[in-house]
CSV table of C-alpha atoms in Angstrom, one decimal:
chain,number,residue,atom,x,y,z
G,5,MET,CA,-33.7,-20.6,6.4
G,6,LYS,CA,-35.7,-18.4,8.7
G,7,SER,CA,-36.7,-15.2,7.0
G,8,SER,CA,-36.3,-12.1,9.2
G,9,VAL,CA,-39.2,-10.5,7.3
G,10,SER,CA,-41.8,-13.2,7.2
G,11,GLY,CA,-40.8,-15.1,10.3
G,12,SER,CA,-41.2,-18.4,8.3
G,13,THR,CA,-39.0,-21.3,9.2
G,14,ARG,CA,-38.9,-22.7,5.6
G,15,PHE,CA,-36.3,-21.7,3.1
G,16,ASP,CA,-37.3,-18.4,1.5
G,17,ALA,CA,-35.5,-17.5,-1.8
G,18,TYR,CA,-36.7,-13.9,-1.8
G,19,PRO,CA,-34.2,-12.5,0.7
G,20,TRP,CA,-31.5,-13.9,-1.5
G,21,TYR,CA,-33.0,-12.1,-4.5
G,22,VAL,CA,-32.7,-9.0,-2.5
G,23,CYS,CA,-29.1,-9.8,-1.6
G,24,PHE,CA,-28.4,-10.4,-5.3
G,25,VAL,CA,-29.9,-7.0,-6.3
G,26,MET,CA,-28.0,-5.3,-3.5
G,27,MET,CA,-24.8,-6.9,-4.8
G,28,LEU,CA,-25.5,-5.7,-8.4
G,29,THR,CA,-26.2,-2.2,-7.0
G,30,TYR,CA,-22.9,-2.1,-5.2
G,31,ALA,CA,-21.2,-3.5,-8.3
G,32,PHE,CA,-22.5,-0.7,-10.5
G,33,ASN,CA,-21.8,1.8,-7.8
G,34,TYR,CA,-18.2,0.7,-7.4
G,35,MET,CA,-17.7,0.4,-11.1
G,36,ASP,CA,-18.6,4.0,-11.8
G,37,ARG,CA,-16.5,5.1,-8.9
G,38,ALA,CA,-13.4,3.1,-10.0
G,39,LEU,CA,-13.6,3.8,-13.7
G,40,LEU,CA,-11.5,6.9,-13.4
G,41,SER,CA,-8.4,4.8,-12.5
G,42,THR,CA,-8.4,3.1,-15.9
G,43,VAL,CA,-8.0,6.3,-17.9
G,44,VAL,CA,-5.4,8.3,-15.9
G,45,GLY,CA,-3.0,8.7,-18.9
G,46,PRO,CA,-5.6,9.8,-21.5
G,47,ILE,CA,-7.3,12.3,-19.1
G,48,GLU,CA,-4.0,13.8,-18.0
G,49,LEU,CA,-2.9,14.1,-21.6
G,50,GLU,CA,-6.1,15.7,-22.9
G,51,PHE,CA,-6.5,18.2,-20.0
G,52,GLY,CA,-2.8,18.7,-19.2
G,53,ILE,CA,-3.1,18.0,-15.5
G,54,SER,CA,-0.5,16.5,-13.1
G,55,ASP,CA,-0.7,13.5,-10.8
G,56,THR,CA,-1.5,15.7,-7.8
G,57,THR,CA,-4.5,17.2,-9.7
G,58,PHE,CA,-5.6,13.8,-10.7
G,59,GLY,CA,-5.3,12.6,-7.2
G,60,LEU,CA,-7.6,15.4,-6.1
G,61,LEU,CA,-10.0,14.3,-8.9
G,62,GLN,CA,-10.0,10.7,-7.7
G,63,GLY,CA,-9.9,11.4,-4.0
G,64,ALA,CA,-11.0,14.8,-2.7
G,65,ALA,CA,-13.5,15.8,-5.5
G,66,PHE,CA,-15.3,12.5,-4.8
G,67,GLY,CA,-14.5,12.1,-1.1
G,68,VAL,CA,-15.4,15.5,0.3
G,69,PHE,CA,-18.9,15.6,-1.2
G,70,TYR,CA,-19.5,11.9,-0.4
G,71,CYS,CA,-18.8,12.7,3.2
G,72,LEU,CA,-20.9,15.9,3.3
G,73,PHE,CA,-24.0,14.0,2.1
G,74,LEU,CA,-23.3,10.7,3.7
G,75,PHE,CA,-24.5,11.1,7.2
G,76,PRO,CA,-27.7,13.2,6.5
G,77,LEU,CA,-28.7,10.7,3.8
G,78,ALA,CA,-28.0,7.7,6.2
G,79,ARG,CA,-30.2,9.4,8.8
G,80,LEU,CA,-32.9,9.6,6.2
G,81,ALA,CA,-32.4,5.9,5.5
G,82,ASP,CA,-32.9,5.0,9.2
G,83,ARG,CA,-36.2,6.9,9.1
G,84,GLY,CA,-37.6,6.4,5.6
G,85,ASN,CA,-38.0,4.0,2.6
G,86,ARG,CA,-34.6,2.7,1.8
G,87,ARG,CA,-35.6,1.0,-1.5
G,88,ASN,CA,-36.9,4.3,-3.0
G,89,LEU,CA,-33.7,6.1,-1.9
G,90,LEU,CA,-31.6,3.5,-3.7
G,91,MET,CA,-33.6,4.0,-6.9
G,92,ILE,CA,-33.1,7.8,-6.8
G,93,ALA,CA,-29.4,7.3,-6.1
G,94,ALA,CA,-28.9,5.0,-9.0
G,95,LEU,CA,-30.5,7.5,-11.4
G,96,VAL,CA,-28.2,10.3,-10.1
G,97,TRP,CA,-24.8,8.5,-10.1
G,98,CYS,CA,-25.4,6.8,-13.5
G,99,SER,CA,-26.2,10.1,-15.1
G,100,ALA,CA,-23.1,11.6,-13.4
G,101,THR,CA,-20.9,8.9,-15.0
G,102,VAL,CA,-22.3,9.7,-18.4
G,103,PHE,CA,-21.6,13.4,-17.8
G,104,CYS,CA,-17.9,12.5,-16.9
G,105,GLY,CA,-17.5,11.3,-20.4
G,106,LEU,CA,-19.1,14.5,-21.8
G,107,ALA,CA,-17.0,16.9,-19.8
G,108,ARG,CA,-15.0,19.4,-21.9
G,109,THR,CA,-13.1,21.2,-19.2
G,110,VAL,CA,-11.5,20.3,-15.9
G,111,PRO,CA,-14.2,22.1,-13.8
G,112,GLU,CA,-16.9,20.2,-15.6
G,113,LEU,CA,-15.0,16.9,-14.9
G,114,PHE,CA,-14.8,17.9,-11.2
G,115,ALA,CA,-18.5,18.7,-11.2
G,116,ALA,CA,-19.5,15.4,-12.7
G,117,ARG,CA,-17.3,13.6,-10.2
G,118,ILE,CA,-19.0,15.5,-7.3
G,119,MET,CA,-22.4,14.5,-8.7
G,120,THR,CA,-21.3,10.9,-8.7
G,121,ALA,CA,-20.3,11.2,-5.1
G,122,VAL,CA,-23.6,12.6,-4.0
G,123,GLY,CA,-25.5,9.8,-5.8
G,124,GLU,CA,-23.4,7.0,-4.3
G,125,ALA,CA,-23.3,8.3,-0.8
G,126,ILE,CA,-26.6,6.6,0.2
G,127,VAL,CA,-26.0,3.2,-1.3
G,128,PHE,CA,-23.8,1.5,1.3
G,129,PRO,CA,-25.8,2.5,4.4
G,130,CYS,CA,-29.1,1.6,2.7
G,131,ALA,CA,-28.0,-1.7,1.4
G,132,VAL,CA,-26.4,-2.9,4.7
G,133,SER,CA,-29.5,-1.7,6.7
G,134,ILE,CA,-31.8,-3.6,4.3
G,135,LEU,CA,-29.8,-6.8,4.5
G,136,SER,CA,-29.6,-6.6,8.3
G,137,ASP,CA,-33.4,-6.7,8.3
G,138,TYR,CA,-33.7,-9.6,5.8
G,139,PHE,CA,-31.1,-11.8,7.5
G,140,GLU,CA,-30.9,-12.7,11.2
G,141,PRO,CA,-27.5,-12.4,12.9
G,142,ARG,CA,-26.3,-16.0,12.3
G,143,ARG,CA,-26.9,-15.6,8.5
G,144,ARG,CA,-25.9,-11.9,8.3
G,145,VAL,CA,-22.1,-12.3,7.7
G,146,ARG,CA,-22.8,-14.7,4.8
G,147,ALA,CA,-25.3,-12.3,3.2
G,148,ILE,CA,-23.1,-9.3,3.6
G,149,SER,CA,-20.2,-11.3,2.2
G,150,ILE,CA,-22.2,-12.0,-0.9
G,151,TYR,CA,-23.2,-8.3,-1.1
G,152,SER,CA,-19.5,-7.3,-0.7
G,153,ILE,CA,-18.6,-9.3,-3.8
G,154,GLY,CA,-20.3,-6.4,-5.7
G,155,ALA,CA,-17.3,-4.2,-5.0
G,156,TYR,CA,-15.0,-6.7,-6.7
G,157,PHE,CA,-17.3,-7.2,-9.6
G,158,GLY,CA,-17.5,-3.4,-10.0
G,159,ALA,CA,-13.7,-2.9,-9.7
G,160,ALA,CA,-13.1,-5.8,-12.1
G,161,LEU,CA,-15.6,-4.5,-14.6
G,162,ALA,CA,-14.1,-1.0,-14.3
G,163,LEU,CA,-10.5,-2.3,-14.8
G,164,GLY,CA,-11.2,-5.2,-17.1
G,165,GLY,CA,-14.2,-3.9,-19.0
G,166,GLY,CA,-12.8,-0.4,-19.2
G,167,GLY,CA,-9.4,-1.7,-20.3
G,168,PHE,CA,-11.0,-4.0,-22.9
G,169,LEU,CA,-13.0,-1.0,-24.4
G,170,LEU,CA,-9.8,1.2,-24.5
G,171,LYS,CA,-7.9,-1.6,-26.2
G,172,LEU,CA,-10.7,-2.3,-28.6
G,173,LEU,CA,-11.2,1.3,-29.6
G,174,GLY,CA,-7.5,2.2,-29.7
G,175,THR,CA,-7.3,5.7,-31.1
G,176,THR,CA,-10.7,5.6,-32.8
G,177,VAL,CA,-12.9,8.6,-32.3
G,178,VAL,CA,-16.6,7.4,-32.0
G,179,SER,CA,-19.5,9.5,-33.2
G,180,LEU,CA,-22.7,9.0,-31.2
G,181,PRO,CA,-26.1,10.5,-31.9
G,182,ALA,CA,-26.8,13.7,-29.9
G,183,LEU,CA,-23.4,13.3,-28.1
G,184,GLY,CA,-21.1,14.1,-31.0
G,185,GLU,CA,-17.6,12.8,-31.4
G,186,LEU,CA,-16.1,11.1,-28.4
G,187,THR,CA,-12.5,9.9,-27.8
G,188,PRO,CA,-12.1,6.3,-26.4
G,189,TRP,CA,-12.0,7.2,-22.7
G,190,ARG,CA,-15.2,9.3,-23.1
G,191,VAL,CA,-17.0,6.3,-24.7
G,192,VAL,CA,-16.0,4.1,-21.7
G,193,PHE,CA,-17.8,6.5,-19.3
G,194,VAL,CA,-20.9,6.9,-21.5
G,195,VAL,CA,-21.3,3.1,-22.0
G,196,VAL,CA,-20.7,2.2,-18.4
G,197,GLY,CA,-23.0,4.9,-17.1
G,198,GLY,CA,-25.8,3.9,-19.4
G,199,LEU,CA,-25.6,0.3,-18.4
G,200,GLY,CA,-26.3,1.3,-14.8
G,201,TYR,CA,-29.8,2.3,-15.6
G,202,THR,CA,-30.7,-1.4,-15.8
G,203,LEU,CA,-30.7,-1.3,-11.9
G,204,ILE,CA,-34.0,0.6,-11.8
G,205,PRO,CA,-36.4,-2.2,-12.8
G,206,LEU,CA,-34.6,-4.7,-10.6
G,207,LEU,CA,-34.9,-2.4,-7.6
G,208,LEU,CA,-38.7,-2.0,-8.3
G,209,PHE,CA,-39.1,-5.7,-7.2
G,210,VAL,CA,-37.3,-5.2,-3.8
G,211,LYS,CA,-39.8,-4.8,-0.9
G,212,GLU,CA,-38.9,-2.4,1.9
G,213,PRO,CA,-38.5,-4.9,4.8
G,214,MET,CA,-39.9,-4.5,8.3
G,215,ARG,CA,-37.4,-3.2,10.7
G,216,ARG,CA,-36.6,-5.7,13.5
G,217,ASN,CA,-34.0,-5.9,16.3
G,218,ASP,CA,-31.8,-8.9,16.5
G,219,SER,CA,-34.1,-10.3,19.2
G,220,GLY,CA,-36.9,-10.5,16.5
G,221,GLU,CA,-39.0,-7.7,18.0
G,222,VAL,CA,-40.2,-4.9,15.7
G,223,ALA,CA,-37.9,-2.0,16.0
G,224,GLY,CA,-39.2,1.1,17.8
G,225,ALA,CA,-39.5,4.7,16.5
G,226,PRO,CA,-36.6,6.4,14.8
G,227,TYR,CA,-33.9,7.6,17.2
G,228,THR,CA,-33.4,11.2,18.0
G,229,SER,CA,-30.0,12.8,17.4
G,230,GLN,CA,-29.5,12.8,21.2
G,231,GLN,CA,-30.2,9.0,21.4
G,232,VAL,CA,-27.9,8.3,18.5
G,233,TRP,CA,-25.1,10.3,20.2
G,234,GLU,CA,-25.6,8.4,23.5
G,235,VAL,CA,-25.3,5.0,21.8
G,236,PHE,CA,-22.2,6.1,19.9
G,237,LYS,CA,-20.7,7.5,23.1
G,238,ARG,CA,-21.4,4.3,25.1
G,239,GLN,CA,-20.0,2.0,22.3
G,240,ARG,CA,-17.2,4.4,21.2
G,241,TYR,CA,-14.2,2.1,21.9
G,242,ALA,CA,-15.6,-1.0,20.1
G,243,ILE,CA,-17.0,1.0,17.2
G,244,GLY,CA,-13.8,3.0,17.0
G,245,ALA,CA,-11.6,-0.1,16.9
G,246,ALA,CA,-13.8,-1.6,14.1
G,247,ILE,CA,-13.8,1.6,12.0
G,248,ILE,CA,-10.1,2.3,12.4
G,249,GLY,CA,-9.1,-1.3,11.7
G,250,PHE,CA,-11.3,-2.2,8.8
G,251,GLY,CA,-11.3,1.4,7.6
G,252,SER,CA,-7.5,1.4,7.3
G,253,MET,CA,-7.8,-1.7,5.2
G,254,SER,CA,-10.4,-0.1,3.0
G,255,VAL,CA,-8.2,3.0,2.5
G,256,ALA,CA,-5.4,0.9,1.4
G,257,GLY,CA,-7.7,-1.0,-1.0
G,258,GLN,CA,-8.9,2.2,-2.5
G,259,THR,CA,-5.4,3.4,-3.0
G,260,ILE,CA,-4.5,0.2,-4.8
G,261,GLN,CA,-7.6,0.4,-6.9
G,262,SER,CA,-6.7,4.0,-7.9
G,263,TRP,CA,-3.0,3.6,-8.7
G,264,ALA,CA,-2.3,-0.1,-9.4
G,265,PRO,CA,-2.9,0.2,-13.2
G,266,THR,CA,-0.6,3.2,-13.4
G,267,LEU,CA,2.0,1.3,-11.3
G,268,PHE,CA,2.2,-1.5,-13.9
G,269,VAL,CA,2.3,1.1,-16.7
G,270,ARG,CA,5.2,3.1,-15.2
G,271,THR,CA,7.1,0.4,-13.5
G,272,HIS,CA,6.7,-2.6,-15.8
G,273,ASP,CA,6.1,-0.7,-19.1
G,274,TRP,CA,2.7,-2.4,-19.7
G,275,ALA,CA,0.1,-0.8,-22.0
G,276,PRO,CA,-2.7,0.8,-20.1
G,277,GLY,CA,-5.3,-1.5,-21.5
G,278,ASN,CA,-3.3,-4.6,-20.6
G,279,ALA,CA,-2.6,-3.5,-17.1
G,280,ALA,CA,-6.3,-2.8,-16.5
G,281,ILE,CA,-7.4,-6.2,-18.0
G,282,TRP,CA,-4.9,-8.2,-15.9
G,283,LEU,CA,-5.8,-6.4,-12.7
G,284,GLY,CA,-9.5,-6.6,-13.5
G,285,VAL,CA,-9.2,-10.4,-13.9
G,286,LEU,CA,-7.3,-10.7,-10.5
G,287,THR,CA,-9.9,-8.6,-8.8
G,288,LEU,CA,-12.8,-10.6,-10.2
G,289,ALA,CA,-11.2,-13.9,-9.3
G,290,MET,CA,-9.6,-13.2,-5.9
G,291,GLY,CA,-11.9,-10.6,-4.3
G,292,PRO,CA,-15.1,-12.7,-4.2
G,293,ILE,CA,-13.1,-15.8,-3.0
G,294,GLY,CA,-11.7,-13.6,-0.2
G,295,ALA,CA,-15.2,-12.3,0.8
G,296,ILE,CA,-16.7,-15.8,1.0
G,297,SER,CA,-13.6,-17.2,2.7
G,298,GLY,CA,-13.7,-14.4,5.3
G,299,GLY,CA,-17.3,-15.2,6.2
G,300,LEU,CA,-16.6,-18.9,6.4
G,301,MET,CA,-13.5,-18.4,8.6
G,302,ASN,CA,-15.5,-16.1,10.9
G,303,ASP,CA,-18.3,-18.7,11.2
G,304,ALA,CA,-15.8,-21.5,12.0
G,305,ILE,CA,-14.1,-19.5,14.7
G,306,ALA,CA,-17.4,-18.2,16.1
G,307,ARG,CA,-18.7,-21.8,16.5
G,308,ARG,CA,-15.9,-22.4,18.9
G,309,GLY,CA,-17.2,-19.7,21.1
G,310,ALA,CA,-15.0,-16.8,20.1
G,311,LYS,CA,-17.2,-13.7,20.2
G,312,ASP,CA,-14.4,-11.6,18.6
G,313,ALA,CA,-14.0,-13.8,15.6
G,314,LYS,CA,-14.6,-10.9,13.2
G,315,PHE,CA,-11.7,-9.0,14.7
G,316,VAL,CA,-9.4,-12.1,14.7
G,317,VAL,CA,-10.0,-12.8,11.0
G,318,GLY,CA,-9.7,-9.1,10.0
G,319,GLY,CA,-6.6,-8.6,12.1
G,320,TRP,CA,-4.7,-11.4,10.6
G,321,ALA,CA,-5.7,-10.5,7.1
G,322,ALA,CA,-4.4,-7.0,7.7
G,323,ALA,CA,-1.1,-8.4,9.1
G,324,ILE,CA,-0.5,-10.6,6.1
G,325,SER,CA,-1.4,-7.6,3.8
G,326,VAL,CA,1.6,-5.7,5.1
G,327,LEU,CA,3.9,-8.2,3.3
G,328,ALA,CA,1.6,-8.5,0.3
G,329,SER,CA,1.7,-4.8,-0.3
G,330,VAL,CA,5.5,-4.8,-0.3
G,331,ALA,CA,5.4,-7.6,-2.9
G,332,LEU,CA,3.0,-5.5,-5.1
G,333,THR,CA,5.7,-2.7,-5.4
G,334,LEU,CA,8.7,-4.9,-6.3
G,335,GLN,CA,10.4,-4.7,-9.7
G,336,TRP,CA,9.4,-8.2,-10.8
G,337,ALA,CA,6.0,-8.1,-12.6
G,338,GLY,CA,5.2,-11.7,-11.7
G,339,VAL,CA,5.8,-11.0,-8.0
G,340,ALA,CA,3.8,-7.8,-8.2
G,341,LEU,CA,0.8,-9.7,-9.7
G,342,VAL,CA,1.0,-12.3,-6.9
G,343,GLY,CA,0.9,-9.4,-4.4
G,344,ALA,CA,-2.1,-7.9,-6.2
G,345,ALA,CA,-3.9,-11.2,-6.1
G,346,LEU,CA,-3.2,-11.8,-2.4
G,347,LEU,CA,-4.3,-8.3,-1.5
G,348,ASN,CA,-7.6,-8.7,-3.3
G,349,PHE,CA,-8.2,-11.9,-1.3
G,350,LEU,CA,-7.2,-10.4,2.1
G,351,ILE,CA,-9.0,-7.1,1.8
G,352,GLY,CA,-12.1,-8.9,0.6
G,353,SER,CA,-12.0,-11.2,3.6
G,354,GLY,CA,-12.5,-8.3,6.0
G,355,PHE,CA,-15.2,-6.3,4.3
G,356,SER,CA,-18.3,-8.1,5.4
G,357,LEU,CA,-16.9,-8.6,8.9
G,358,CYS,CA,-16.9,-4.9,9.6
G,359,GLN,CA,-20.5,-4.4,8.6
G,360,ALA,CA,-21.7,-7.4,10.5
G,361,ALA,CA,-19.7,-6.3,13.6
G,362,LEU,CA,-21.1,-2.8,13.5
G,363,ALA,CA,-24.7,-4.1,13.1
G,364,GLU,CA,-24.3,-6.1,16.3
G,365,LEU,CA,-23.1,-3.1,18.3
G,366,VAL,CA,-26.1,-0.7,17.7
G,367,PRO,CA,-29.9,-0.9,17.6
G,368,ASN,CA,-31.8,-1.3,14.3
G,369,ARG,CA,-32.7,2.3,13.8
G,370,MET,CA,-29.0,3.2,13.9
G,371,ARG,CA,-27.5,0.7,11.4
G,372,ALA,CA,-27.5,3.0,8.4
G,373,GLN,CA,-26.0,5.8,10.4
G,374,THR,CA,-23.3,3.6,11.9
G,375,THR,CA,-22.4,2.3,8.4
G,376,ALA,CA,-22.3,5.9,7.3
G,377,LEU,CA,-19.9,6.7,10.1
G,378,TYR,CA,-17.6,3.9,8.9
G,379,SER,CA,-17.9,5.2,5.3
G,380,LEU,CA,-17.3,8.8,6.3
G,381,THR,CA,-14.1,8.0,8.2
G,382,THR,CA,-12.9,5.8,5.4
G,383,MET,CA,-13.6,8.3,2.7
G,384,LEU,CA,-11.9,11.1,4.7
G,385,PHE,CA,-8.7,9.1,5.0
G,386,ALA,CA,-8.9,8.0,1.4
G,387,SER,CA,-9.1,11.6,0.4
G,388,THR,CA,-6.2,12.7,2.5
G,389,VAL,CA,-3.8,9.8,2.8
G,390,GLY,CA,-4.9,7.5,0.0
G,391,PRO,CA,-4.9,8.4,-3.7
G,392,LEU,CA,-3.9,12.0,-3.0
G,393,MET,CA,-0.8,11.0,-1.0
G,394,ILE,CA,0.5,8.8,-3.8
G,395,GLY,CA,0.3,11.8,-6.2
G,396,VAL,CA,1.9,14.2,-3.6
G,397,LEU,CA,4.8,11.8,-3.0
G,398,ASN,CA,5.3,11.3,-6.8
G,399,ASP,CA,5.3,15.0,-7.6
G,400,HIS,CA,6.8,16.7,-4.5
G,401,VAL,CA,8.9,14.2,-2.6
G,402,PHE,CA,10.4,11.9,-5.2
G,403,MET,CA,9.7,14.4,-8.0
G,404,ASP,CA,9.5,11.6,-10.5
G,405,PRO,CA,6.3,9.9,-11.6
G,406,SER,CA,8.2,6.7,-12.3
G,407,LYS,CA,8.9,6.4,-8.6
G,408,ILE,CA,5.3,5.4,-7.9
G,409,ALA,CA,6.4,2.0,-6.5
G,410,LEU,CA,8.3,3.8,-3.7
G,411,SER,CA,5.3,6.0,-2.9
G,412,MET,CA,3.0,3.0,-2.7
G,413,ARG,CA,5.6,1.1,-0.6
G,414,ILE,CA,5.3,3.9,2.0
G,415,VAL,CA,1.5,4.4,2.1
G,416,LEU,CA,0.2,0.8,1.9
G,417,PRO,CA,2.2,-1.0,4.6
G,418,VAL,CA,1.6,1.8,7.1
G,419,SER,CA,-2.2,1.6,6.4
G,420,PHE,CA,-2.2,-2.2,6.9
G,421,ALA,CA,0.0,-2.0,10.1
G,422,ILE,CA,-2.5,0.5,11.6
G,423,ALA,CA,-5.3,-1.9,10.8
G,424,THR,CA,-3.5,-4.8,12.4
G,425,LEU,CA,-2.9,-3.0,15.7
G,426,ALA,CA,-6.5,-1.7,15.8
G,427,LEU,CA,-8.2,-5.0,15.2
G,428,LEU,CA,-6.0,-7.4,17.2
G,429,GLY,CA,-5.7,-4.8,19.9
G,430,GLY,CA,-9.5,-4.1,20.0
G,431,ARG,CA,-10.7,-7.6,20.5
G,432,GLY,CA,-11.4,-7.2,24.2
G,433,MET,CA,-13.3,-3.9,23.6
G,434,PHE,CA,-15.6,-5.6,21.1
G,435,ARG,CA,-16.2,-8.6,23.4
G,436,ARG,CA,-17.1,-6.3,26.3
G,437,ALA,CA,-19.4,-4.2,24.2
G,438,LEU,CA,-21.6,-7.1,22.9
G,439,PRO,CA,-23.6,-7.7,26.1
G,440,GLN,CA,-24.5,-4.0,26.2
G,441,ALA,CA,-25.8,-4.2,22.6
G,442,THR,CA,-27.8,-7.3,23.3
G,443,ALA,CA,-29.4,-5.8,26.4
G,444,ARG,CA,-30.6,-2.7,24.5
G,445,THR,CA,-32.2,-4.7,21.6
G,446,ALA,CA,-33.7,-7.5,23.6
């Protein structure tokens, strides 16, 4: 393999070490973010809050502040040392996860959730930008596919690991030195947050890569705000189609992650721990397979000369997801599990494609900011029409928490239908934009 950093033509294992560390960083990032979905019942019971309030805690409390800090931090990533930013971020969000477990009031829980959002805002843009410099275009989809597996490891560990700890502890109150007596759901947050500190020594061995354009030339000086705006304006249709299409799939995925355990508890009378474990296993099994398969399908179609392969694979994955999301909400637990497995596979297949597509559309010094734009849009929708919308439909439309399947049957198929139209309809825009991107970075 040719290393983008060294320029050597021999196989270089170091970029893959970096890819592995980025994957682990994303896994811990996503695990801490997703952990809240495994303890909906215990938190609502202890604090006396409704589904709508919990939807705000999962969505808006995290999403609003994630969005506020995302673009400024991404701009810093396009100008400064990305490895150091990741180390600081890991320290912040892991500490915030521990504080979630120590919160004694609802405002304290919201504050800890906000702190988690601020720490995690920089991770995605930094990691994608670093990997884009370590791997040339023909290897990039594969590397980002492996990186994206971290989301599934994180979600699986949050669901499976969190569910296992809840089941193991039962109703036992644990006494920890300096922290006092903690109920099971609090222990889960403290343990998971503490484990995240192991990322710091691994990141110390990651070298900040030289910034290069896809042509192989060293990237120029950081872009001014005006230059960034001009590129976004010129490529707005292709970038917009990618963000709307893949972003809609991501919003649906976050909604499933937030409410699927509760769906199985309320619709199929499963115990919270069992629901989390089963869904965690499916996520861990099917998500990575989907991520790798999506990259392989893209490579196979691209070898036949299709420049829009990323949009083709993503568009068909979204179309099939419409049907799979309906299966998830049916009254038969076995069919619902099949739907959950298929959705993990399909959503996973599209993740790396989006980041690789966006990296091809903009110069090197804009990659973190473009990734941030995708994350910003996704998070805004996730905060308004994702987890929060499920809670609103439960509380104010159907006025019955047990009707959660109907709420998800509305939100999920609509999200996937939007993704299908944007990706399959945007193929021409993406093809036409690629020559412009190549000309600017050559």
